Coordinates of C-alpha atoms and ligand atoms in Angstrom, one line a residue:
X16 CA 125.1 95.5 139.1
X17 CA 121.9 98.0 139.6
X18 CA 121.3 97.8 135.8
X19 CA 120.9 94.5 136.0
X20 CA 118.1 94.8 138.7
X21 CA 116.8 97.8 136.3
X22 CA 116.8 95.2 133.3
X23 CA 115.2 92.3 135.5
X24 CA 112.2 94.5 136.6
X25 CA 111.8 96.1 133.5
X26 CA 111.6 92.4 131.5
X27 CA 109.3 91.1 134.2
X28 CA 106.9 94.1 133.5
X29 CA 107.0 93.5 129.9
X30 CA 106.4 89.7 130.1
X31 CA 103.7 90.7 132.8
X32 CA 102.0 92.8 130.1
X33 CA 101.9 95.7 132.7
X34 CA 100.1 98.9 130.2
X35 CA 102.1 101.8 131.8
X36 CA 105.4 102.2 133.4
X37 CA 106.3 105.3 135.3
X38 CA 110.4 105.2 134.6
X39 CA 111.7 108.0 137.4
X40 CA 115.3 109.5 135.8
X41 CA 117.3 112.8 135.1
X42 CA 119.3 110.3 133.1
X43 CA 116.6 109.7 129.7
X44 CA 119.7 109.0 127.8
X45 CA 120.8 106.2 129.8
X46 CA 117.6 105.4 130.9
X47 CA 116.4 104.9 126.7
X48 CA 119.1 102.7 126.0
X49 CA 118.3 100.3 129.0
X50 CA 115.0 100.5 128.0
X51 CA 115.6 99.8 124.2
X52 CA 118.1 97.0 124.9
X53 CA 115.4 95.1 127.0
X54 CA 112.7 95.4 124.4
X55 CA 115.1 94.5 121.7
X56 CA 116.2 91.5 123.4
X57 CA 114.5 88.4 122.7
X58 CA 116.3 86.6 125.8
X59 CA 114.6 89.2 128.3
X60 CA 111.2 89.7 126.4
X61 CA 109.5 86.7 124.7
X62 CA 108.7 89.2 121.7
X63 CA 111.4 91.9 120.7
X64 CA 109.7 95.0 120.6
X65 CA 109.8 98.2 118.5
X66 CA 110.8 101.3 120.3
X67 CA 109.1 104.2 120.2
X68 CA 110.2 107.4 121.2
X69 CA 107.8 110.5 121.7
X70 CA 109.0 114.6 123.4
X71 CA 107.1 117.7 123.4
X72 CA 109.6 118.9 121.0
X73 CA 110.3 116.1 118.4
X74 CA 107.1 113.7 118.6
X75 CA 106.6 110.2 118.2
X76 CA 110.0 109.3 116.4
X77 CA 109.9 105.6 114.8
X78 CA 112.2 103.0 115.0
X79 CA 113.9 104.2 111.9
X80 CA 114.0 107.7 112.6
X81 CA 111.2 109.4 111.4
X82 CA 108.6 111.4 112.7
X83 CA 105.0 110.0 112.5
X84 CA 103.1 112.5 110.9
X85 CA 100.4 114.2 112.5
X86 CA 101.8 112.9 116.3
X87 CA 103.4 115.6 118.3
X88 CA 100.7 116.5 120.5
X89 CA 100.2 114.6 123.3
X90 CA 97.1 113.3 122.6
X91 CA 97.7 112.5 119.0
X92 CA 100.9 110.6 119.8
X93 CA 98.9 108.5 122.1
X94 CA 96.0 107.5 119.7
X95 CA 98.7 106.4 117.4
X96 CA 100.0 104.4 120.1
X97 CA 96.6 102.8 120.5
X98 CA 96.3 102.2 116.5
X99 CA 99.6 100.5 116.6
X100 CA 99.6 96.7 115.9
X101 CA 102.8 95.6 116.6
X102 CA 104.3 94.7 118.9
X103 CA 106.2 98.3 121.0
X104 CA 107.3 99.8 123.2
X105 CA 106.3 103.7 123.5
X106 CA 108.7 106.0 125.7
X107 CA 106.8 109.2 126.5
X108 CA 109.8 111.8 127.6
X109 CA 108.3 114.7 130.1
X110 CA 104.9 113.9 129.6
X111 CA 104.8 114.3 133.3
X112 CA 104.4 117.8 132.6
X113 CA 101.3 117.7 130.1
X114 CA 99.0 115.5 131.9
X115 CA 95.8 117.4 131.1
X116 CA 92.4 115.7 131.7
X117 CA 92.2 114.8 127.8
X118 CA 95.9 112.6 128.2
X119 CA 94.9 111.1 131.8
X120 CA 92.1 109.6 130.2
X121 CA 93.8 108.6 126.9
X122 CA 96.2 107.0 129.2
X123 CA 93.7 105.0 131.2
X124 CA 92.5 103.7 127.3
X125 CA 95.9 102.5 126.9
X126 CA 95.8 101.0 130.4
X127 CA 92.8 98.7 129.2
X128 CA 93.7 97.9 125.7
X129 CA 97.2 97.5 126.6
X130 CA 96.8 94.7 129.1
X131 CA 94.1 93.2 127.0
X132 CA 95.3 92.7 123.4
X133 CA 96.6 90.1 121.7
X134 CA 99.5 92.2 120.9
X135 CA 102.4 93.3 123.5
X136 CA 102.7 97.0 124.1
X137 CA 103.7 98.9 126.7
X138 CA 104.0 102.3 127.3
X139 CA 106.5 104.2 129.4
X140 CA 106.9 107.5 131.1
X141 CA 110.2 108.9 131.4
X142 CA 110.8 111.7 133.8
X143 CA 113.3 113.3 135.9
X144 CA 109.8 113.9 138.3
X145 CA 107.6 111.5 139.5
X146 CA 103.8 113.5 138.8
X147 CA 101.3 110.7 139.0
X148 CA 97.6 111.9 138.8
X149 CA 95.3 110.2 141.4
X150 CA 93.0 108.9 138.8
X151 CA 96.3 107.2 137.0
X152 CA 97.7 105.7 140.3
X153 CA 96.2 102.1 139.9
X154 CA 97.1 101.7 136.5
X155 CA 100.5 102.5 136.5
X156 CA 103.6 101.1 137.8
X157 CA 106.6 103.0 138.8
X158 CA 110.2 101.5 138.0
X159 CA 113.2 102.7 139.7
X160 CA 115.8 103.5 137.8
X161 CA 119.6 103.6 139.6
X162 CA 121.8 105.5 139.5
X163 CA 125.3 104.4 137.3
X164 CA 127.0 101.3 139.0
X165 CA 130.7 101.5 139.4
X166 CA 131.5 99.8 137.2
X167 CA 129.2 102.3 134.5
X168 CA 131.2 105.3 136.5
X169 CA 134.5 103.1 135.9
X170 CA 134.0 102.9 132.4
X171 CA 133.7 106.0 131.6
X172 CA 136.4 107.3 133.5
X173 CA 138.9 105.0 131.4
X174 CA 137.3 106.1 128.4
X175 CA 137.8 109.6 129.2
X176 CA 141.7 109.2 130.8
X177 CA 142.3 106.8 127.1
X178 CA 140.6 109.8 125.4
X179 CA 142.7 112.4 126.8
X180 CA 145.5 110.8 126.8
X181 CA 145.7 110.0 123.2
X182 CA 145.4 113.6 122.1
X183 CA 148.2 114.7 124.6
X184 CA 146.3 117.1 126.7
X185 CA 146.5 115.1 130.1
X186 CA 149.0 113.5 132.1
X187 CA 147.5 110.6 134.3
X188 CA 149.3 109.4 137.5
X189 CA 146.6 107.5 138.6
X190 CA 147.5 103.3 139.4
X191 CA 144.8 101.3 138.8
X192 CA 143.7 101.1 143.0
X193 CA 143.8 105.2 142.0
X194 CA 141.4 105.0 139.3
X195 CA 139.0 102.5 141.6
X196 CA 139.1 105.4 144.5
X197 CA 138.0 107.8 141.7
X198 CA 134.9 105.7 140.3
X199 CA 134.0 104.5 144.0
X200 CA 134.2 108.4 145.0
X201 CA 131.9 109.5 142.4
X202 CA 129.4 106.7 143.3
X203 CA 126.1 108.3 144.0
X204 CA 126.4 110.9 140.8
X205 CA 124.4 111.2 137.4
X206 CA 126.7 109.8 134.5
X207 CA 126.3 113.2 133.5
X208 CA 127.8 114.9 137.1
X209 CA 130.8 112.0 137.0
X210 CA 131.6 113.4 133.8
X211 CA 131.2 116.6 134.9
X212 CA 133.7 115.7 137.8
X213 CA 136.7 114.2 136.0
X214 CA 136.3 116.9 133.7
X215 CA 137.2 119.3 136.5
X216 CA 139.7 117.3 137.8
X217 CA 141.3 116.9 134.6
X218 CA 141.4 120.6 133.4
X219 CA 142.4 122.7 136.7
X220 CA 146.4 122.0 135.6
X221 CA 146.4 119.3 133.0
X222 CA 147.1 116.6 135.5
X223 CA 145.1 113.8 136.8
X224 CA 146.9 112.9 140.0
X225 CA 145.6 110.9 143.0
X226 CA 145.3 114.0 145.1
X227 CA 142.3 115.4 142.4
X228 CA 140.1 113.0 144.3
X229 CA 139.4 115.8 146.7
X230 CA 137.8 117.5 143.5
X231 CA 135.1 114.4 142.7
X232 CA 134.4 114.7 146.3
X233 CA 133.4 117.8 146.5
X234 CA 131.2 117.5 143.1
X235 CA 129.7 114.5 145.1
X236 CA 129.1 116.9 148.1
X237 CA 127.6 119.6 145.6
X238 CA 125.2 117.0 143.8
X239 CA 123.6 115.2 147.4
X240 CA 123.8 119.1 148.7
X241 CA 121.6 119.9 145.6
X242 CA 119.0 117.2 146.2
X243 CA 118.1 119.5 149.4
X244 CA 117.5 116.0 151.4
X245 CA 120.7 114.4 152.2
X246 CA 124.2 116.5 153.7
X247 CA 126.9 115.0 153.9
X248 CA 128.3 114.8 158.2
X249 CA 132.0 115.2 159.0
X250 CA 132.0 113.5 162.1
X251 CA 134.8 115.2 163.9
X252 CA 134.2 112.4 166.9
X253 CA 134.3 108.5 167.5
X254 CA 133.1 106.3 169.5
X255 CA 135.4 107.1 172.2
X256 CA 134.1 110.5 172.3
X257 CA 131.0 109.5 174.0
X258 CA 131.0 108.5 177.9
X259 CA 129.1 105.6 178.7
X260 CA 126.2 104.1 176.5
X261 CA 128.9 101.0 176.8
X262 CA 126.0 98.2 175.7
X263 CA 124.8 100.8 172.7
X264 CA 128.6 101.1 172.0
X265 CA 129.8 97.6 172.4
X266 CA 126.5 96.5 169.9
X267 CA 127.8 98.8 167.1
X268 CA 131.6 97.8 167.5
X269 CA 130.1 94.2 166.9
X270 CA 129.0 95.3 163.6
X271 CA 131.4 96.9 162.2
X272 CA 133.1 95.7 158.6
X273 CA 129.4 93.8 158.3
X274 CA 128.6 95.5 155.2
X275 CA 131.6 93.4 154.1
X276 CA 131.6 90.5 151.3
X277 CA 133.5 88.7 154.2
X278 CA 130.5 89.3 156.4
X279 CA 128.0 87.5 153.5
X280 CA 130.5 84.4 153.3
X281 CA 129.8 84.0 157.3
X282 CA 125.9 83.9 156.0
X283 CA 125.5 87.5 157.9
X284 CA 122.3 89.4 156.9
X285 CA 123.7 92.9 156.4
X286 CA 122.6 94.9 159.6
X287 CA 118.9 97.3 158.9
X288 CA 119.9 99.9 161.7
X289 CA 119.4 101.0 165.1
X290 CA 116.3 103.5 166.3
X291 CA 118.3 105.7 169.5
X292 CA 115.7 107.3 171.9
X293 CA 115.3 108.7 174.9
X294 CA 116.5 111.7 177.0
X295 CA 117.4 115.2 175.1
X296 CA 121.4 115.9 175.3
X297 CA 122.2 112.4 176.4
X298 CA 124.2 111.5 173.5
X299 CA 121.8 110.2 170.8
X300 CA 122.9 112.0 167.7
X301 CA 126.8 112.1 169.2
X302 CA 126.3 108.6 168.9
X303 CA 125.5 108.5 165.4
X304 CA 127.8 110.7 164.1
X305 CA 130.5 108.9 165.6
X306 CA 129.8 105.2 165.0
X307 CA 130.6 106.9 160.9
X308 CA 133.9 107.7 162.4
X309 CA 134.5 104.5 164.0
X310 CA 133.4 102.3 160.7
X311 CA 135.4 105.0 158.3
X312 CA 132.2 104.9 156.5
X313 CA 130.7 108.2 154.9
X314 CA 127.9 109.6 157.0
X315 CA 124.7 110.9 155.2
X316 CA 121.9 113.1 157.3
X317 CA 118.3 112.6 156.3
X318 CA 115.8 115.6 156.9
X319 CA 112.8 114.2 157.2
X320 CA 111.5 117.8 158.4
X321 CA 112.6 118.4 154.5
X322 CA 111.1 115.6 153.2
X323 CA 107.9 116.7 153.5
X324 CA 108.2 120.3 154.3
X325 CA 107.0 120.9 149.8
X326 CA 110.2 123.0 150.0
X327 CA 111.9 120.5 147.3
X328 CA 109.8 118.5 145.0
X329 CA 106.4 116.0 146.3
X330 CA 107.5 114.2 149.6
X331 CA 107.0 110.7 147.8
X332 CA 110.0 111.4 145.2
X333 CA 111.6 113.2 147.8
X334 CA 112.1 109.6 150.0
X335 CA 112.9 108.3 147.0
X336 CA 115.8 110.3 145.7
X337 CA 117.1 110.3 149.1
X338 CA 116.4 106.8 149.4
X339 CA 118.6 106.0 145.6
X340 CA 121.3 108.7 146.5
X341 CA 122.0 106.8 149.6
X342 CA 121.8 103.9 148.2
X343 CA 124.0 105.0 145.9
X344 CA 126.7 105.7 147.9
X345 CA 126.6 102.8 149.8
X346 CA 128.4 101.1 152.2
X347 CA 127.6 104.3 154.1
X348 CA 125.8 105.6 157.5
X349 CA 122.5 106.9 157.0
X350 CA 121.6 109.1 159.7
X351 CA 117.4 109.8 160.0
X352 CA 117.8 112.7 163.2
X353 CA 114.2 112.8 164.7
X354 CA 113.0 110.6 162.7
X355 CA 109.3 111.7 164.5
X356 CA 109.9 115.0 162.9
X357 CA 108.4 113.7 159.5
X358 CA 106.2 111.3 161.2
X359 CA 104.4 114.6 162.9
X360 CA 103.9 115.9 158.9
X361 CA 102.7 112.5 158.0
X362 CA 99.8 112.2 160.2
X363 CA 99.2 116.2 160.6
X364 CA 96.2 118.0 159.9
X365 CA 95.9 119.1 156.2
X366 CA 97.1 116.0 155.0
X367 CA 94.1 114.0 154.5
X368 CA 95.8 112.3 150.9
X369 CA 97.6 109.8 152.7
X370 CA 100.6 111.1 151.5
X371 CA 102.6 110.8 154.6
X372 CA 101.3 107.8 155.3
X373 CA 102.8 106.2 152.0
X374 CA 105.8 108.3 152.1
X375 CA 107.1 106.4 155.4
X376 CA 105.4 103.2 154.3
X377 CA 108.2 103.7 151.5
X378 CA 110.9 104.7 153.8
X379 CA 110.0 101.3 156.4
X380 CA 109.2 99.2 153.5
X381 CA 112.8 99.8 152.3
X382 CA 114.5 99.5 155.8
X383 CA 113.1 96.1 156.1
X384 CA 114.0 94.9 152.6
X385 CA 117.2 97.2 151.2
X386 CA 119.5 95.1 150.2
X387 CA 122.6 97.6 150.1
X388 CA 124.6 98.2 153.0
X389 CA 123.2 101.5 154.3
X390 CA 123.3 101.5 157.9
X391 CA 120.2 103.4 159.2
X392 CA 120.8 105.1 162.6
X393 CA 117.4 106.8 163.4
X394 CA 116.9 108.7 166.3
X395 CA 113.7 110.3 168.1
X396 CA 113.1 112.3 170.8
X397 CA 109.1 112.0 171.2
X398 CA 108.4 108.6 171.5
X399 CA 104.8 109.3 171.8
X400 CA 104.6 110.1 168.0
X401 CA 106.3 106.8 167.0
X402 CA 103.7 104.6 165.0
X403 CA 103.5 101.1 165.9
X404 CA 104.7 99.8 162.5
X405 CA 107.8 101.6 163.2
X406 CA 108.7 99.8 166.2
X407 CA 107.6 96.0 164.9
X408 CA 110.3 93.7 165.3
X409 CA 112.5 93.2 162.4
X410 CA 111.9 97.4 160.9
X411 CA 115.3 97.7 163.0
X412 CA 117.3 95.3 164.7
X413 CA 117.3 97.1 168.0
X414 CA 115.7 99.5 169.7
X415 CA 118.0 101.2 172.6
X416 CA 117.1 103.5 175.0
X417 CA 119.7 106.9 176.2
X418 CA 119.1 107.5 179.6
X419 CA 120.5 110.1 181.6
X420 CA 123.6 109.1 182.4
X421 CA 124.5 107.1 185.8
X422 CA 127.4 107.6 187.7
X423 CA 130.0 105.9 186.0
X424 CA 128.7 107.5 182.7
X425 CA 129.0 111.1 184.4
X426 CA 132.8 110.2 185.4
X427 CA 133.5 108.9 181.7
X428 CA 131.7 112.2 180.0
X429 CA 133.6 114.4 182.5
X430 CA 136.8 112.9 182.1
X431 CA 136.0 112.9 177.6
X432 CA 135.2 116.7 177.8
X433 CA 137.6 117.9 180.5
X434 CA 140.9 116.0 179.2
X435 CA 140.6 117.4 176.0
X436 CA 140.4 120.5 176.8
X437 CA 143.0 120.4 179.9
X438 CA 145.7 118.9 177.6
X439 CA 146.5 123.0 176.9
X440 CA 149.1 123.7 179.3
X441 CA 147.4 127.2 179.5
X442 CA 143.9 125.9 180.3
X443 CA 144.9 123.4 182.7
X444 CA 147.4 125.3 184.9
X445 CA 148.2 123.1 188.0
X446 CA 144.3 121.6 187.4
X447 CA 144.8 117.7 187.6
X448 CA 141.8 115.2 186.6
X449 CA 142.3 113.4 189.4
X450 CA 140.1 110.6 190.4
X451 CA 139.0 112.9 193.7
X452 CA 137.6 115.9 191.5
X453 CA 136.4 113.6 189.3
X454 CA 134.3 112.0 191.9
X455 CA 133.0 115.6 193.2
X456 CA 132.1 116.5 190.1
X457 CA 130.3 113.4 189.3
X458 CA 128.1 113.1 192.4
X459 CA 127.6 117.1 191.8
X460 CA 125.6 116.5 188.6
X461 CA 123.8 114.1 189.1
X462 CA 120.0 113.8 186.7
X463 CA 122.8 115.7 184.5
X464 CA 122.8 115.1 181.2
X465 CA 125.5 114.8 179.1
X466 CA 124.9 118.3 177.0
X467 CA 124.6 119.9 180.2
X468 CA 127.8 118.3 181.6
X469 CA 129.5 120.0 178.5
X470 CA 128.1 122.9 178.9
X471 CA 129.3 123.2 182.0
X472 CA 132.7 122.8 181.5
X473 CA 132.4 125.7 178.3
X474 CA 130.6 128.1 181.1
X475 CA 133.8 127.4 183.5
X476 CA 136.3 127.5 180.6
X477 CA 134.7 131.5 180.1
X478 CA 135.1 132.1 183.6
X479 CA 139.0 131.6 183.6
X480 CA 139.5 132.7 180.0
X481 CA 137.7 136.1 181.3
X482 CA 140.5 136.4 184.1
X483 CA 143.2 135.1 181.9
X484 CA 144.2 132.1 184.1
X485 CA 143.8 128.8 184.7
X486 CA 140.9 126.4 184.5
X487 CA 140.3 125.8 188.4
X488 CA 138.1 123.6 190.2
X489 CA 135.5 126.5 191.6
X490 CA 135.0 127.1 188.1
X491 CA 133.4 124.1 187.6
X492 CA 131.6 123.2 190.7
X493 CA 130.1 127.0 190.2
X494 CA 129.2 126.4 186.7
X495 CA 127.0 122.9 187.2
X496 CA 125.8 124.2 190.4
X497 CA 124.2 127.5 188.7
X498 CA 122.4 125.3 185.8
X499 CA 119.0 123.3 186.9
X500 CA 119.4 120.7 184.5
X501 CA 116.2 119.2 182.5
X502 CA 115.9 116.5 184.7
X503 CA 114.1 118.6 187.4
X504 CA 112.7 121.1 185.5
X505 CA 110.9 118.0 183.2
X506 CA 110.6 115.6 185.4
X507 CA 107.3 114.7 184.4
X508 CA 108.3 113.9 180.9
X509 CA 111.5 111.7 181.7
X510 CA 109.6 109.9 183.5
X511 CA 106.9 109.2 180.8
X512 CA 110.1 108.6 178.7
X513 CA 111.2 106.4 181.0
X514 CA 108.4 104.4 181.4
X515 CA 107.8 104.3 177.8
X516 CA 111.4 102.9 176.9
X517 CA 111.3 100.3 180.0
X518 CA 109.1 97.6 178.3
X519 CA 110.0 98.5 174.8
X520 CA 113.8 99.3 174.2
X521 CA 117.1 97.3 175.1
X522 CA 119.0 100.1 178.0
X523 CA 122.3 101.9 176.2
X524 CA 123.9 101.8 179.6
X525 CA 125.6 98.6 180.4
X526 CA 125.3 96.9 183.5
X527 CA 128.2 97.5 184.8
X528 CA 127.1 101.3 184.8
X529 CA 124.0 101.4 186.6
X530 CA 124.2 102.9 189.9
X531 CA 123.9 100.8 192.6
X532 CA 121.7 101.7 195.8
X533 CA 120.2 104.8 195.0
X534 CA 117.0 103.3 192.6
X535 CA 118.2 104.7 189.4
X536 CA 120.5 106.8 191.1
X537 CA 119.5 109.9 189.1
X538 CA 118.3 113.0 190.5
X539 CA 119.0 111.5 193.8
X540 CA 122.2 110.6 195.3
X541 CA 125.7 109.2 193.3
Ligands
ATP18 N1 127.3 110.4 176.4 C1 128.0 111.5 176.1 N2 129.3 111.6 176.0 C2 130.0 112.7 175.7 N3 129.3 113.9 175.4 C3 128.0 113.9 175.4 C4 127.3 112.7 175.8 N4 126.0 113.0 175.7 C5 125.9 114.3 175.3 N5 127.1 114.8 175.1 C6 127.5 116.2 174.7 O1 126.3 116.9 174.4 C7 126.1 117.3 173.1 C8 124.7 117.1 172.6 O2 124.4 115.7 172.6 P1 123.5 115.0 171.4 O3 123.3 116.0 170.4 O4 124.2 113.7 171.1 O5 122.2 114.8 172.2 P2 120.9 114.1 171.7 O6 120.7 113.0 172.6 O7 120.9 113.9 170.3 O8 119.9 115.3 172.1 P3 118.6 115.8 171.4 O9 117.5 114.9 171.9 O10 118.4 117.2 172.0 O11 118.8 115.8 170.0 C9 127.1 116.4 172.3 O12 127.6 117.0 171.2 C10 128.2 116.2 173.3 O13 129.1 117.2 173.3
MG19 MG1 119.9 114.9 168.7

């Protein structure tokens, strides 16, 4: 349960006589009574500890209720933090947002007469931000706080259903597997927002039914939509939507359920992720989107453009929230597209704070140790931007390499996009994917890559939709032969690509695929 990892850190700090804790939450209501029933508890803390309470509005409230006198500045609140002898714990609500040069340095007083005295005290800052002045930084310690585990979101939903139920304004369908869909859906929310959630559900017609899960979903699409960071993918393809990459493919399909208790019981570390580069349009982020598909597991897409674009909040809490609200709805797919995108912010010019820097140590820190079953699938496009550190062994357990596609590949992307589209009697006419066209169109696109493929068949399917007949085979053959693909007119960086990914990543293309005879076959002959 996450608030047992919450508890664990926060009695370890304590015991460690740590002076200041930087507590990260919208939830301060949840968040105080975690924090009270660790101090309080003498099997967590040697010492139960008095708890403290101070906001801009009602001051520093004591453990029976009463205002200190004379303590509802800032400042004032602190000194009679520093004048307290017993041992307490002081929670410090938004005083994120009144960290003047006269609290910073009240604060680094507490820092040294906090981890000195005889006496244990701690004090905490609770904020739905994280604002930590530079001066502050080695002094404090930041303590995530999770979001509600299920079995927090569980509770509450019985205790709503039992609630409504008893005063007759609900009916409840739900079974109990129901109810566990319902507290698994809203998995990733504030206690607050899965209240919220159920509370919709329950009012629209006085029914809680199975089919008002589509409701908690779409809160749950709302809240990660809100954060600015995260979307939530509908990945409309699978795995058999993308021609070739076989090795890539086969490597996923081997993972799949290993985010499974079954999995830990074979001893099976649950998988970091995979890093997809190489050549534009070849099928990287296809890939990604449909491995989701394949695993039924939710798929969440990172911008790391957004992360530290300022747009939404400091980049550091930005990883972080992302970082929780994935975690929180784990098992899932998280899907970092271009993950070089933020790596170009991170070592730009203008940042000279080492920001970046320590916002993707967070992010590759976490990747190596995260212990929930979020399935990173990272891909990049300029490889020349990725740092060392994020190519290490064990940051991801493979690093695979998209190639344009060989022969084989081109037949298996050709026949994906053309028998979809030719199963309409009206498109495909007396058009046949035989293995003869097939083989013409292949060899006619070769150094193709699978974007352009696709948009070749679109530019044919205009051509007949224009006349009003038939998809025909001059269609096609006119619509690749009128493209240059990418492959000539950038040679110069697929080949830098190329030689980049040859010594460094394992090839998505299995061997069965490569062409045969022609060197790499691409851009030369099928
Ligand atoms: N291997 C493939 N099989 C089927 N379709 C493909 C394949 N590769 C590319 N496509 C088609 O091209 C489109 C674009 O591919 P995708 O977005 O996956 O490329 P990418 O490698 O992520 O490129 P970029 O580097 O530009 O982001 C896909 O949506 C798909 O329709
Ligand atoms: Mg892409």
């Amino acid at each position: 349960m996450p608030s047992d990892g919450f508890r664990a850190d926060l009695s370890q700090a304590f015991r460690a006589r740590i002076p200041i804790l930087y507590v990260e939450s919208y939830e301060e209501h949840r968040a105080l009574a975690e924090i009270a029933a660790v101090a309080r508890d003498p099997e967590l803390v040697r010492t139960p500890r008095a708890l403290l309470t101070w906001s801009p509005t009602s001051g520093l409230i004591q453990p029976d209720g009463t205002a200190r006198r004379g303590a509802i500045d800032p400042e004032d609140a602190i000194v009679a933090a520093l004048r307290t002898e017993e041992p307490s714990v002081f929670v410090f609500c938004d005083l994120h947002a009144t960290l003047g040069p006269a609290v910073v340095r009240l604060l680094r007083d507490v820092a040294a007469a906090f981890r000195a005295g005889p006496v244990p005290r701690t004090l905490v800052i609770l904020a739905p931000a994280l604002h930590i002045p530079h001066d502050l930084e080695r002094d404090v310690s930041i303590l995530d706080f999770p979001l509600p585990a299920e079995t927090d979101i569980r509770a509450l939903l019985d205790r709503m259903i039992d609630d409504n139920v008893a005063t007759g304004r609900i009916t409840v369908t739900l079974t109990s597997g129901d109810r566990e869909r319902f507290a698994k859906a809203a998995l990733g929310l504030t206690l607050h927002e899965a209240e919220n959630a159920f509370a919709r559900a329950m009012v629209d017609d006085q029914v809680l039914a199975p089919a008002d899960l589509a409701v908690v979903h779409e809160e749950k699409r709302q809240a990660v939509r809100k954060s600015g960071l995260l979307e939530f993918v509908e990945p409309h393809a699978g795995l058999a939507d993308v021609g070739g990459l076989e090795n890539l493919k086969r490597w996923l399909v081997r993972r799949d359920g290993t985010w499974l208790d079954e999995a830990a019981a074979w001893g099976l570390p649950a998988p970091r992720g995979v890093l997809i580069t190489g050549v534009p349009g070849c099928g990287k982020s296809l890939t990604a989107k449909a491995v989701s598909a394949g695993w039924g597991l939710p798929l969440l897409r990172l911008d790391m453009g957004r992360v530290f674009s300022g747009l939404v909040g400091s980049s550091e809490q930005n990883m972080r929230t992302a970082i929780r609200a994935a975690e929180a709805t784990s098992p899932c797919v998280l899907w970092v597209d271009e993950i070089e995108k933020g790596l170009a912010a991170s070592s730009g010019s203008g940042d000279n704070t080492g920001t970046g820097a320590r916002v993707f140590g967070t992010f590759l820190t976490w990747l190596q140790e995260k212990t929930r079953p979020v399935f990173v699938i990272a891909t990049a496009n300029d490889i020349d931007r990725l740092p060392a550190e994020l190519l290490r062994k064990g940051r991801f357990d493979e690093i695979f390499f998209v190639d344009l596609p060989t022969g084989p590949e081109r037949t298996a992307i050709w026949t994906v996009h053309l028998s979809r589209r030719l199963s309409h009697p009206a498109v495909a006419g007396r058009l046949d994917l035989s293995p003869d066209l097939l083989f013409e169109l292949t060899k006619l696109t070769a150094g193709y890559s699978g974007a352009e493929i696709e948009q070749g068949v679109v530019a044919a399917l205009y051509d007949a939709f224009a006349e009003r007949r038939p998809l025909q085979r001059d269609d096609l053959v006119r619509a690749v032969s009128n493209t240059v693909p990418l492959s000539v007119t950038q040679a110069e960086r697929i080949a830098a690509i190329r030689a980049w990914a040859s010594t460094r990543a394992v090839a998505a293309t299995a061997p069965e695929d490569w062409d045969l005879g022609a060197g790499n076959g691409r851009a030369v002959e099928f």
